Amino acid sequence: MATSIIDIQKVSHSYFRDDIEIPVLKQLTLNIEPASFVALLGPSGSGKTTILNLMAGFDRPMHGRISINQINVSQLSERQLARWRAKAIGFIFQFYNLIPVLTAAENVELPLLLTSLSRAQRAKHVATALRLVGLGDRMTHYPRQLSGGQEQRVAIARAIVMDPAILLADEPTGNLDSEAAEEIMILLQRLNAEQGKTIVLVTHDLEAAQRATTICKLQKGRLV
Amino acid sequence: MLLRYVIRNLARHPLRATLTILAMSIIILAFGLLRTTVASWYADSLGTPPDRLRTRHAVSISFQLPVIYQQRIASVPGVAGISYANWFGGRWKDGKAFFPRYAVEPVSYLELHPEIQLSPSQREAFLRDRRACIVGRKLADKLGWDVGDIVRLQGSLYPGDWEFTIRGIYSTTSPTTDEGSLYLHWVAIDEQRRIEDRDRAGTVGWFVIRMANPEQAAQISEAIDRTFTNSMAETRTETEQAFRANMATMSGAVIRAIEIMSFLILGISLLIVANAMAMTVRERHHEYGILKTLGFRASHLGFLIFGESVCLALFGGILGVVLTYPASKGFGMFLTSNFGGFFATFELPVQLPVLVILISVGIGLLGAVIPFFLCLRSRIRDELRHVG
Ligand SMILES: Nc1ncnc2c1ncn2[C@@H]1O[C@H](COP(=O)(O)OP(=O)(O)OP(=O)(O)O)[C@@H](O)[C@H]1O
Ligand SMILES: [Mg+2]
């Protein structure tokens, strides 16, 4: 499948606790097309976070191959991985994971600091990203001065500010009330439709999953 | 922007940062004082020309020798000149400005110490007036004295209130000889002793001897000391350098111990900084994980961790140096007034701030090494699980 942007081939992965192997993913194969919006559903402990972490290169699969944009992620060195990740992947977490001592704008600016952009160019990108998520007026607010939904939108702005082709979101609405959750889902949908971002969304929320173009169900390390 | 992040990180635990900075500054303060003690010790013992000997009481410098030894010493072969001196001690005003005060036999003393330079007319005036004194240029400038002024001293070894007229201001030709002392006539104070304290009259602290041939220092010293074996007051004669460096109460070994200690306490400061950084990095475990997911590499994380550590150590170091200046006044006064001639001067070495800044940066960098590697070693997936 040459057209897929994310190509997971027969990936198996286990964790070890006190030398006991805990198999999590079993021979998992998954192809994701460019510009698609995939929701990954599954019970707790089924390995959803694990597969997302492998895609982002936070961890290496024990068996099998993960290619993203034709790049075999498992073969990159830590250093290459970090460089590649900064450009190719935007990650959104359940707990926003903003840096508390930095303002919204500074949080969004973080990934840009690794580039050679000038201060003015960075400021422009930050403003664009924050406006896109509807927080153009909250630039100088600190995370503790924002609501949960707003924090998550800052996190999304941070994930898209480098303009990556892929967004990986691990239960981004898991910590929000339904209204805020819906706003986040609409935002993701827009990013997918208007900007052509490939989105992989892990969620428990069936309703949220309906906004995706494809739904995959994971059970005990296998797709069903 | 990363720098701003470093600074805000510092402020996250104000108490911990403050305590670490304070601890660091106290250690740097102690380091500065110890280093200065060592430096002024060496400055003092190195600054004398090698053609002079000193003869003192064999037991300790705090015991006195009879002035009548002068003739017998002078007759020892190889002795080309002799003079004598004693501490005057005492206090000037509130005792806050300390300077060494010597009671000397002026004619021979000036002759034996050509580095003490006086204009012929001032020299003349000083020699003529028994109640006169001369002071160093630096001391005069510091205390705003001029020729003709009267210095009032409160005596300790020589009790009572004393007044001496400044008849001359000397400069010195040797950079290590201090311009911070006061010299007065030994006879002036001995006169009073003869009236009030007959037993201790006619005594001096030490004799200064010029050798005809400096290479004979060992033989001449021995010959002098042999002259007084089994007498009431046995003597010990040594070169001026040795005289200063081998003082009974504070031997060179003590100085070396101080030197070692000054570096040991730097080790303590290293542990303090490293401990603070280890705590910090452990707490930010999760945050470093987030940064890694954003593509931050070892160099960027290193900047944050080392930067914070260096800031901590540097702020402490700078505060320490700033505190050292006022503290050295009190400490120097204590030293110079209690160990008189061992530390004629107590001045902070000019390079101390630079040294401290280098040391602080070094401590900051070293202190962050282990925390930094702990941060690098941990994996993103583990760091992120902390909260989730
Ligand atoms: N670092 C780890 N060490 C040991 N076991 C782990 C580790 N990470 C995950 N596991 C185990 O692997 C299994 C799958 O975990 P994973 O986080 O992928 O599940 P999940 O589908 O994301 O669940 P949830 O919906 O609760 O987030 C779980 O049984 C978990 O206990
Ligand atoms: Mg999960």
XYZ file of C-alpha atoms and ligand atoms in Angstrom:
644
model
C 0.000 0.000 0.000
C 2.123 2.819 -1.251
C -0.529 5.423 -0.618
C -0.809 5.019 3.151
C 0.818 7.682 5.295
C 0.996 5.431 8.343
C 1.926 1.848 7.623
C 1.980 -0.583 10.536
C 3.117 -4.066 9.569
C 2.732 -7.027 11.918
C 3.737 -5.114 14.988
C 3.986 -7.019 18.254
C 4.879 -5.350 21.492
C 5.129 -6.441 25.093
C 6.013 -4.856 28.379
C 8.014 -6.550 31.050
C 7.170 -6.324 34.681
C 9.502 -8.237 36.993
C 10.669 -10.346 34.069
C 7.126 -11.386 33.248
C 6.212 -10.604 29.692
C 2.930 -8.773 29.245
C 2.025 -8.956 25.573
C 0.092 -5.876 24.503
C 0.072 -5.774 20.713
C -0.103 -8.977 18.709
C 0.811 -8.940 15.027
C -1.050 -5.726 14.478
C -1.316 -4.446 10.923
C -2.916 -1.098 10.158
C -2.755 1.277 7.228
C -3.875 4.834 7.429
C -4.494 6.927 4.334
C -3.302 10.505 4.043
C -5.826 13.087 5.206
C -8.000 10.526 6.927
C -9.449 10.847 10.416
C -9.200 7.547 12.235
C -10.773 6.870 15.606
C -9.228 4.051 17.595
C -11.683 2.545 20.044
C -11.147 -0.151 22.587
C -11.441 -1.072 26.234
C -8.938 0.106 28.776
C -5.684 -1.789 28.566
C -6.235 -2.917 24.996
C -3.037 -1.183 23.856
C -4.340 2.053 22.329
C -1.794 4.308 23.988
C 0.906 1.802 23.174
C 0.205 1.870 19.449
C 0.078 5.672 19.453
C 3.401 5.858 21.321
C 4.951 3.534 18.769
C 3.710 5.685 15.899
C 5.217 8.779 17.509
C 8.487 6.978 18.128
C 8.273 7.345 21.909
C 9.012 3.647 22.047
C 10.240 1.054 19.555
C 8.205 -1.968 18.487
C 9.691 -5.315 19.430
C 8.609 -6.966 16.209
C 7.255 -5.661 12.958
C 7.708 -2.388 11.140
C 6.214 1.058 11.381
C 6.664 3.378 8.430
C 5.428 6.903 8.423
C 5.610 8.787 5.159
C 7.839 5.985 3.849
C 10.269 6.482 6.762
C 10.954 3.434 8.863
C 10.615 4.982 12.288
C 12.103 2.058 14.173
C 15.421 2.516 12.392
C 15.994 6.137 13.334
C 18.450 7.020 16.075
C 17.182 8.911 19.135
C 18.541 12.120 17.674
C 17.034 11.600 14.228
C 13.822 10.543 15.854
C 13.632 13.765 17.855
C 14.234 15.868 14.746
C 11.761 13.917 12.695
C 9.133 13.987 15.442
C 9.343 17.742 15.804
C 8.445 18.179 12.129
C 6.207 15.260 11.307
C 4.028 14.616 14.326
C 1.795 16.676 16.546
C 0.818 14.991 19.771
C -2.210 15.816 21.905
C -2.602 14.327 25.380
C -5.498 13.715 27.685
C -3.964 15.949 30.347
C -2.983 18.805 27.968
C 0.577 18.700 29.274
C 1.222 22.396 29.037
C 4.245 23.848 30.815
C 2.769 25.699 33.796
C 5.386 28.442 33.998
C 4.973 29.428 30.369
C 2.137 31.474 28.877
C -0.143 30.083 26.179
C 1.939 31.769 23.490
C 5.208 30.555 24.991
C 3.887 27.008 25.206
C 2.929 27.121 21.552
C 6.306 28.622 20.695
C 8.256 25.729 22.265
C 8.543 23.530 19.158
C 9.487 26.567 17.058
C 12.502 27.191 19.282
C 14.126 24.173 17.700
C 13.961 25.780 14.259
C 15.972 28.590 12.761
C 12.960 30.900 12.561
C 13.460 34.453 13.740
C 11.667 35.769 16.777
C 9.223 37.715 14.597
C 8.476 34.710 12.404
C 7.907 32.584 15.476
C 5.524 35.145 16.894
C 3.574 35.128 13.642
C 3.257 31.344 13.609
C 2.217 31.310 17.268
C -0.469 33.917 16.652
C -1.774 32.027 13.630
C -1.962 28.736 15.514
C -3.676 30.256 18.531
C -6.180 32.112 16.358
C -6.924 28.884 14.537
C -7.973 27.245 17.793
C -9.950 30.343 18.767
C -7.611 31.634 21.465
C -6.151 34.676 19.735
C -7.096 36.739 22.782
C -5.496 34.477 25.387
C -1.882 34.625 24.296
C -0.452 35.915 27.551
C -2.541 33.730 29.854
C -0.847 31.067 31.914
C -2.316 27.543 31.851
C -3.782 27.956 35.337
C -5.729 30.975 34.071
C -7.427 28.891 31.368
C -10.296 26.405 31.457
C -9.657 22.746 30.667
C -11.098 23.121 27.190
C -8.984 26.191 26.539
C -5.876 24.417 27.806
C -6.546 21.575 25.423
C -6.923 24.033 22.575
C -3.571 25.580 23.452
C -2.149 22.062 23.366
C -3.667 21.581 19.915
C -2.179 24.883 18.767
C 1.197 23.656 20.017
C 0.711 20.390 18.130
C -0.070 22.118 14.823
C 2.295 25.077 14.994
C 5.043 23.168 13.165
C 2.457 22.213 10.561
C 2.933 18.440 10.839
C 1.033 16.181 8.457
C -0.066 13.901 11.292
C -1.822 14.589 14.568
C -1.935 11.863 17.194
C -4.451 12.471 19.959
C -4.688 10.242 23.040
C -8.108 10.721 24.598
C -8.026 14.485 24.128
C -11.551 14.849 25.478
C -11.194 12.365 28.324
C -10.841 15.102 30.859
C -13.448 17.530 29.570
C -17.174 18.047 29.991
C -19.293 17.191 26.975
C -19.612 20.745 25.747
C -15.880 21.408 25.794
C -15.311 17.944 24.369
C -17.545 18.714 21.444
C -15.682 21.934 20.708
C -12.427 20.012 20.639
C -13.877 17.389 18.326
C -15.202 20.061 15.969
C -11.782 21.643 15.950
C -10.099 18.347 15.082
C -12.651 17.719 12.386
C -11.937 21.130 10.901
C -8.194 20.534 10.969
C -8.796 17.309 9.110
C -11.199 18.757 6.560
C -9.684 22.195 5.965
C -5.986 21.502 6.419
C -5.846 17.904 5.361
C -4.223 16.709 8.575
C -4.121 12.984 9.108
C -5.552 12.424 12.549
C -5.423 9.334 14.710
C -7.696 9.728 17.683
C -7.792 7.351 20.627
C -11.010 7.619 22.552
C -13.504 5.881 24.805
C -16.210 8.198 23.695
C -18.371 6.598 20.982
C -20.074 9.851 20.173
C -16.742 11.541 19.619
C -15.632 8.673 17.433
C -18.570 9.347 15.106
C -16.828 12.449 13.829
C -13.995 10.380 12.431
C -13.981 9.075 8.878
C -12.822 5.618 9.904
C -13.330 3.724 13.156
C -10.992 0.934 14.233
C -11.643 -1.253 17.241
C -8.831 -2.689 19.211
C -9.281 -5.623 21.519
C -6.537 -7.393 23.393
C -3.899 -6.150 21.040
C -5.733 -6.995 17.847
C -7.944 -5.071 15.480
C -11.483 -6.379 15.334
C 12.944 32.476 25.302
C 14.607 29.299 26.589
C 16.515 31.525 28.978
C 13.256 32.987 30.219
C 12.076 29.434 30.795
C 15.206 28.748 32.846
C 14.631 31.830 34.986
C 10.977 30.980 35.591
C 11.949 27.453 36.513
C 14.263 28.913 39.134
C 11.376 30.818 40.632
C 9.139 27.756 40.892
C 10.486 26.799 44.277
C 11.427 30.165 45.725
C 12.268 28.717 49.114
C 14.475 25.986 47.763
C 16.201 28.319 45.327
C 16.733 30.924 48.040
C 18.140 28.408 50.482
C 20.441 26.926 47.868
C 21.650 30.359 46.811
C 22.196 31.366 50.429
C 24.081 28.169 51.230
C 26.199 28.679 48.153
C 26.889 32.304 49.043
C 27.937 31.459 52.589
C 30.345 28.858 51.290
C 31.766 31.294 48.752
C 32.094 33.856 51.525
C 34.050 31.380 53.633
C 36.088 30.439 50.600
C 36.922 34.084 49.889
C 38.032 34.742 53.448
C 40.125 31.591 53.639
C 41.774 32.287 50.308
C 42.536 35.821 51.353
C 44.041 34.585 54.605
C 46.314 32.284 52.679
C 47.166 34.920 50.089
C 48.039 37.603 52.611
C 50.104 35.098 54.531
C 52.209 34.376 51.503
C 52.332 38.020 50.431
C 53.787 38.846 53.807
C 56.379 36.139 53.951
C 57.559 36.656 50.401
C 58.013 40.374 50.522
C 61.299 40.696 52.353
C 64.788 40.883 50.923
C 66.991 37.979 51.903
C 69.831 39.861 53.558
C 68.087 40.291 56.907
C 67.682 38.025 59.893
C 65.399 38.262 62.840
C 66.186 37.215 66.353
C 63.363 36.559 68.725
C 62.694 34.726 71.961
C 63.202 31.001 71.499
C 59.875 30.149 73.083
C 57.526 32.439 71.243
C 57.247 35.813 69.643
C 55.048 36.904 72.505
C 58.035 36.721 74.875
C 60.373 39.682 74.918
C 64.135 39.933 74.734
C 66.327 42.336 76.732
C 67.426 45.269 74.604
C 70.938 44.851 75.976
C 71.364 41.773 73.782
C 72.019 44.291 71.051
C 75.732 44.677 71.745
C 76.343 40.946 71.957
C 74.522 40.259 68.727
C 76.346 43.084 66.987
C 79.667 41.524 67.920
C 78.835 38.208 66.255
C 80.986 37.870 63.119
C 79.061 38.526 59.926
C 76.547 40.906 61.490
C 76.731 44.181 59.569
C 73.908 46.075 61.208
C 71.320 45.698 63.926
C 68.062 47.286 64.979
C 65.135 46.296 67.117
C 61.393 46.628 67.232
C 58.338 45.706 69.195
C 54.582 45.665 68.714
C 52.957 48.724 70.072
C 49.487 47.139 69.909
C 46.724 49.386 71.141
C 43.673 50.787 69.441
C 42.982 53.711 67.200
C 39.578 55.302 67.741
C 36.969 52.545 67.922
C 39.455 49.945 66.755
C 37.634 49.464 63.472
C 40.452 50.634 61.247
C 43.353 48.409 62.058
C 46.924 48.983 61.011
C 50.131 47.502 62.370
C 52.049 49.729 64.764
C 55.693 49.161 65.446
C 57.912 50.737 68.060
C 61.400 50.836 66.584
C 64.840 52.282 67.138
C 64.425 54.731 64.249
C 67.935 55.451 63.034
C 69.092 51.879 62.645
C 65.658 50.634 61.610
C 65.417 53.002 58.673
C 68.974 52.228 57.741
C 68.275 48.492 57.683
C 65.022 48.959 55.780
C 65.890 51.003 52.711
C 62.533 50.068 51.200
C 60.896 52.466 53.656
C 61.405 55.721 51.793
C 61.155 59.110 53.430
C 62.210 62.520 52.181
C 65.380 63.723 53.987
C 63.521 66.549 55.718
C 60.757 64.274 56.993
C 63.299 61.751 58.119
C 65.124 64.490 59.979
C 61.904 65.655 61.632
C 60.966 62.133 62.656
C 64.331 61.383 64.203
C 64.412 64.665 66.130
C 61.033 64.273 67.825
C 60.590 61.360 70.238
C 56.838 61.773 70.155
C 56.759 61.511 66.413
C 55.657 58.738 64.120
C 55.703 57.998 60.424
C 52.894 56.340 58.514
C 52.602 54.606 55.147
C 51.217 56.472 52.165
C 48.292 54.089 51.730
C 47.362 54.305 55.385
C 47.571 58.083 55.381
C 45.358 58.296 52.300
C 42.867 55.883 53.798
C 42.512 57.685 57.090
C 42.974 61.178 55.684
C 46.145 61.918 57.582
C 48.746 64.476 56.728
C 52.109 65.509 58.085
C 51.595 67.435 61.319
C 48.433 65.581 62.319
C 48.285 63.971 65.719
C 47.451 60.266 66.024
C 45.819 59.348 69.315
C 46.197 55.747 70.338
C 44.897 53.858 73.293
C 47.673 51.607 74.522
C 47.316 47.936 75.366
C 50.807 46.460 75.711
C 51.838 49.927 76.734
C 48.846 51.189 78.722
C 47.583 54.723 78.646
C 46.583 57.320 76.090
C 49.256 58.139 73.570
C 49.684 60.956 71.116
C 52.115 60.865 68.257
C 52.699 63.586 65.717
C 53.003 62.474 62.127
C 56.358 63.768 60.934
C 56.623 61.802 57.778
C 54.697 59.734 55.239
C 56.712 56.955 53.702
C 56.323 55.083 50.490
C 57.947 51.814 49.629
C 59.944 50.605 46.700
C 58.906 47.004 46.978
C 55.378 46.129 45.895
C 54.986 43.528 48.617
C 56.100 45.714 51.487
C 53.047 47.391 52.838
C 52.443 51.108 53.037
C 49.954 50.559 55.791
C 52.011 50.625 58.978
C 52.862 53.158 61.604
C 56.335 53.424 63.138
C 57.138 55.243 66.354
C 60.105 55.650 68.688
C 60.771 52.672 70.898
C 62.406 54.921 73.527
C 59.246 56.988 73.844
C 57.242 54.043 75.102
C 60.073 52.406 76.985
C 60.527 55.587 78.968
C 57.097 55.176 80.415
C 57.697 51.547 81.215
C 60.716 52.421 83.152
C 58.480 54.452 85.416
C 55.364 52.310 85.595
C 56.407 48.748 84.828
C 60.085 48.408 85.650
C 60.189 44.616 85.186
C 59.233 44.819 81.575
C 61.216 47.885 80.684
C 64.145 47.572 78.335
C 62.691 44.758 76.317
C 62.051 44.370 72.635
C 60.026 41.988 70.498
C 62.769 41.168 68.044
C 66.076 42.269 66.610
C 66.574 42.884 62.923
C 70.022 42.007 61.664
C 71.678 42.779 58.394
C 74.201 40.223 57.240
C 77.368 41.197 55.478
C 76.924 38.126 53.300
C 73.393 36.657 52.945
C 74.809 33.279 52.021
C 76.013 32.897 55.583
C 72.501 33.125 57.001
C 72.653 29.683 58.574
C 76.040 30.131 60.242
C 75.239 33.612 61.531
C 71.876 32.521 62.917
C 73.470 29.659 64.716
C 76.264 31.813 66.105
C 73.763 34.331 67.487
C 71.603 31.695 69.104
C 74.669 29.998 70.551
C 75.619 33.243 72.239
C 72.485 33.076 74.349
C 72.270 29.365 75.110
C 71.552 28.802 78.762
C 70.874 32.496 79.320
C 67.664 33.898 80.809
C 66.132 34.320 77.409
C 67.346 32.000 74.709
C 66.933 33.228 71.175
C 65.875 31.937 67.850
C 67.262 33.552 64.730
C 65.943 33.020 61.247
C 65.597 34.819 57.978
C 62.717 37.270 57.784
C 60.827 34.998 55.441
C 61.191 32.078 57.812
C 60.359 34.324 60.737
C 57.013 35.068 59.209
C 56.340 31.649 57.775
C 57.281 29.659 60.855
C 55.549 31.599 63.547
C 54.906 29.410 66.525
C 51.172 30.000 66.786
C 50.405 29.721 63.120
C 52.775 27.536 61.280
C 52.832 26.908 57.593
C 51.026 23.632 58.214
C 48.015 25.493 59.549
C 47.997 27.640 56.463
C 48.161 24.580 54.301
C 45.260 23.117 56.264
C 43.296 26.296 55.598
C 44.144 25.997 51.961
C 42.862 22.441 51.819
C 39.744 23.400 53.740
C 38.968 26.180 51.327
C 38.712 23.587 48.588
C 36.848 21.068 50.715
C 34.046 23.528 51.316
C 33.728 23.991 47.579
C 33.006 20.265 47.484
C 30.168 20.856 49.929
C 28.711 23.559 47.752
C 28.857 21.178 44.826
C 26.804 18.652 46.770
C 24.276 21.314 47.738
C 23.756 22.413 44.152
C 23.688 18.845 42.872
C 21.112 17.917 45.487
C 18.845 20.829 44.602
C 19.134 19.994 40.914
C 18.449 16.301 41.490
C 15.226 17.183 43.313
C 14.256 19.630 40.609
C 14.873 17.252 37.752
C 12.994 14.465 39.478
C 9.983 16.707 39.939
C 10.078 17.827 36.325
C 10.366 14.296 35.049
C 7.003 14.592 33.397
C 7.742 17.995 31.945
C 10.958 16.837 30.312
C 8.910 14.015 28.810
C 6.581 16.566 27.243
C 9.493 18.520 25.837
C 10.898 15.332 24.359
C 7.595 14.661 22.610
C 7.928 18.115 21.071
C 11.291 17.164 19.640
C 13.586 18.583 22.322
C 16.931 16.855 22.144
C 19.693 16.330 24.671
C 21.265 19.684 23.857
C 18.032 21.586 24.519
C 17.287 19.754 27.739
C 20.913 20.252 28.711
C 20.533 23.973 28.234
C 17.531 24.003 30.573
C 19.097 21.831 33.257
C 22.647 23.149 33.159
C 21.352 26.673 32.739
C 19.260 26.458 35.875
C 22.077 24.881 37.822
C 24.624 27.458 36.708
C 22.193 30.262 37.559
C 21.707 28.864 41.053
C 25.434 28.524 41.657
C 26.270 31.830 40.025
C 23.693 33.847 41.967
C 25.030 32.249 45.132
C 28.604 32.935 44.094
C 27.941 36.573 43.246
C 26.063 37.138 46.475
C 28.947 35.456 48.291
C 31.530 37.765 46.729
C 29.424 40.807 47.479
C 29.202 39.699 51.110
C 32.923 38.969 51.226
C 33.871 42.627 50.936
C 32.195 43.888 54.103
C 32.952 40.618 55.894
C 36.638 40.805 55.040
C 36.848 44.134 56.850
C 35.773 42.587 60.112
C 37.661 39.368 59.552
C 40.807 41.206 58.468
C 40.595 43.406 61.526
C 40.295 40.358 63.725
C 43.307 38.754 62.077
C 45.538 41.780 61.968
C 44.759 42.796 65.520
C 45.101 39.306 66.948
C 47.915 38.048 64.820
C 49.550 41.416 64.303
C 52.565 41.008 62.155
C 51.575 37.704 60.647
C 49.046 39.564 58.571
C 50.215 43.106 58.149
C 47.745 43.530 55.338
C 44.498 41.795 54.670
C 43.236 42.660 51.253
C 41.015 40.655 48.994
C 42.953 39.536 45.947
C 41.724 41.528 42.941
C 41.150 38.373 40.974
C 38.810 36.935 43.627
C 35.541 37.880 41.845
C 36.751 36.341 38.605
C 37.915 33.235 40.433
C 34.583 32.913 42.237
C 32.602 33.340 39.035
C 34.639 30.643 37.333
C 34.277 28.360 40.322
C 30.525 28.973 40.533
C 30.022 28.189 36.870
C 32.099 25.061 37.357
C 30.068 24.005 40.364
C 26.829 24.688 38.497
C 27.919 22.590 35.543
C 29.248 19.733 37.655
C 26.197 19.780 39.905
C 23.896 19.216 36.948
C 25.779 16.337 35.373
C 24.079 13.495 37.203
C 20.575 15.015 37.101
C 21.058 15.641 33.383
C 21.952 12.047 32.667
C 19.043 10.838 34.758
C 16.804 12.971 32.581
C 18.323 11.701 29.346
C 18.147 8.086 30.373
C 14.466 7.936 31.141
C 12.121 7.087 28.318
C 9.288 9.270 27.144
C 6.650 6.605 27.635
C 7.634 6.222 31.301
C 7.843 9.937 31.875
C 4.396 10.472 30.440
C 2.816 7.669 32.431
C 3.501 9.577 35.628
C 0.363 11.626 35.312
C -1.768 9.465 33.045
N 5.441 1.094 30.621
C 4.699 0.024 30.865
N 5.191 -0.966 31.645
C 4.458 -2.044 31.889
N 3.231 -2.245 31.410
C 2.682 -1.302 30.634
C 3.383 -0.113 30.325
N 2.602 0.640 29.530
C 1.457 -0.033 29.364
N 1.488 -1.196 30.026
C 0.448 -2.206 30.038
O 0.107 -2.474 28.712
C -1.285 -2.596 28.574
C -1.800 -1.651 27.492
O -1.586 -0.332 27.923
P -2.085 0.930 27.112
O -1.685 2.112 27.891
O -1.623 0.827 25.708
O -3.666 0.740 27.150
P -4.798 1.718 26.662
O -5.566 1.011 25.642
O -4.239 3.020 26.306
O -5.680 1.849 27.977
P -6.461 3.123 28.524
O -7.696 3.217 27.716
O -6.735 2.797 29.934
O -5.557 4.285 28.348
C -1.881 -2.368 29.930
O -2.173 -3.631 30.510
C -0.797 -1.693 30.690
O -0.857 -2.068 32.053
Mg -4.322 4.954 27.077
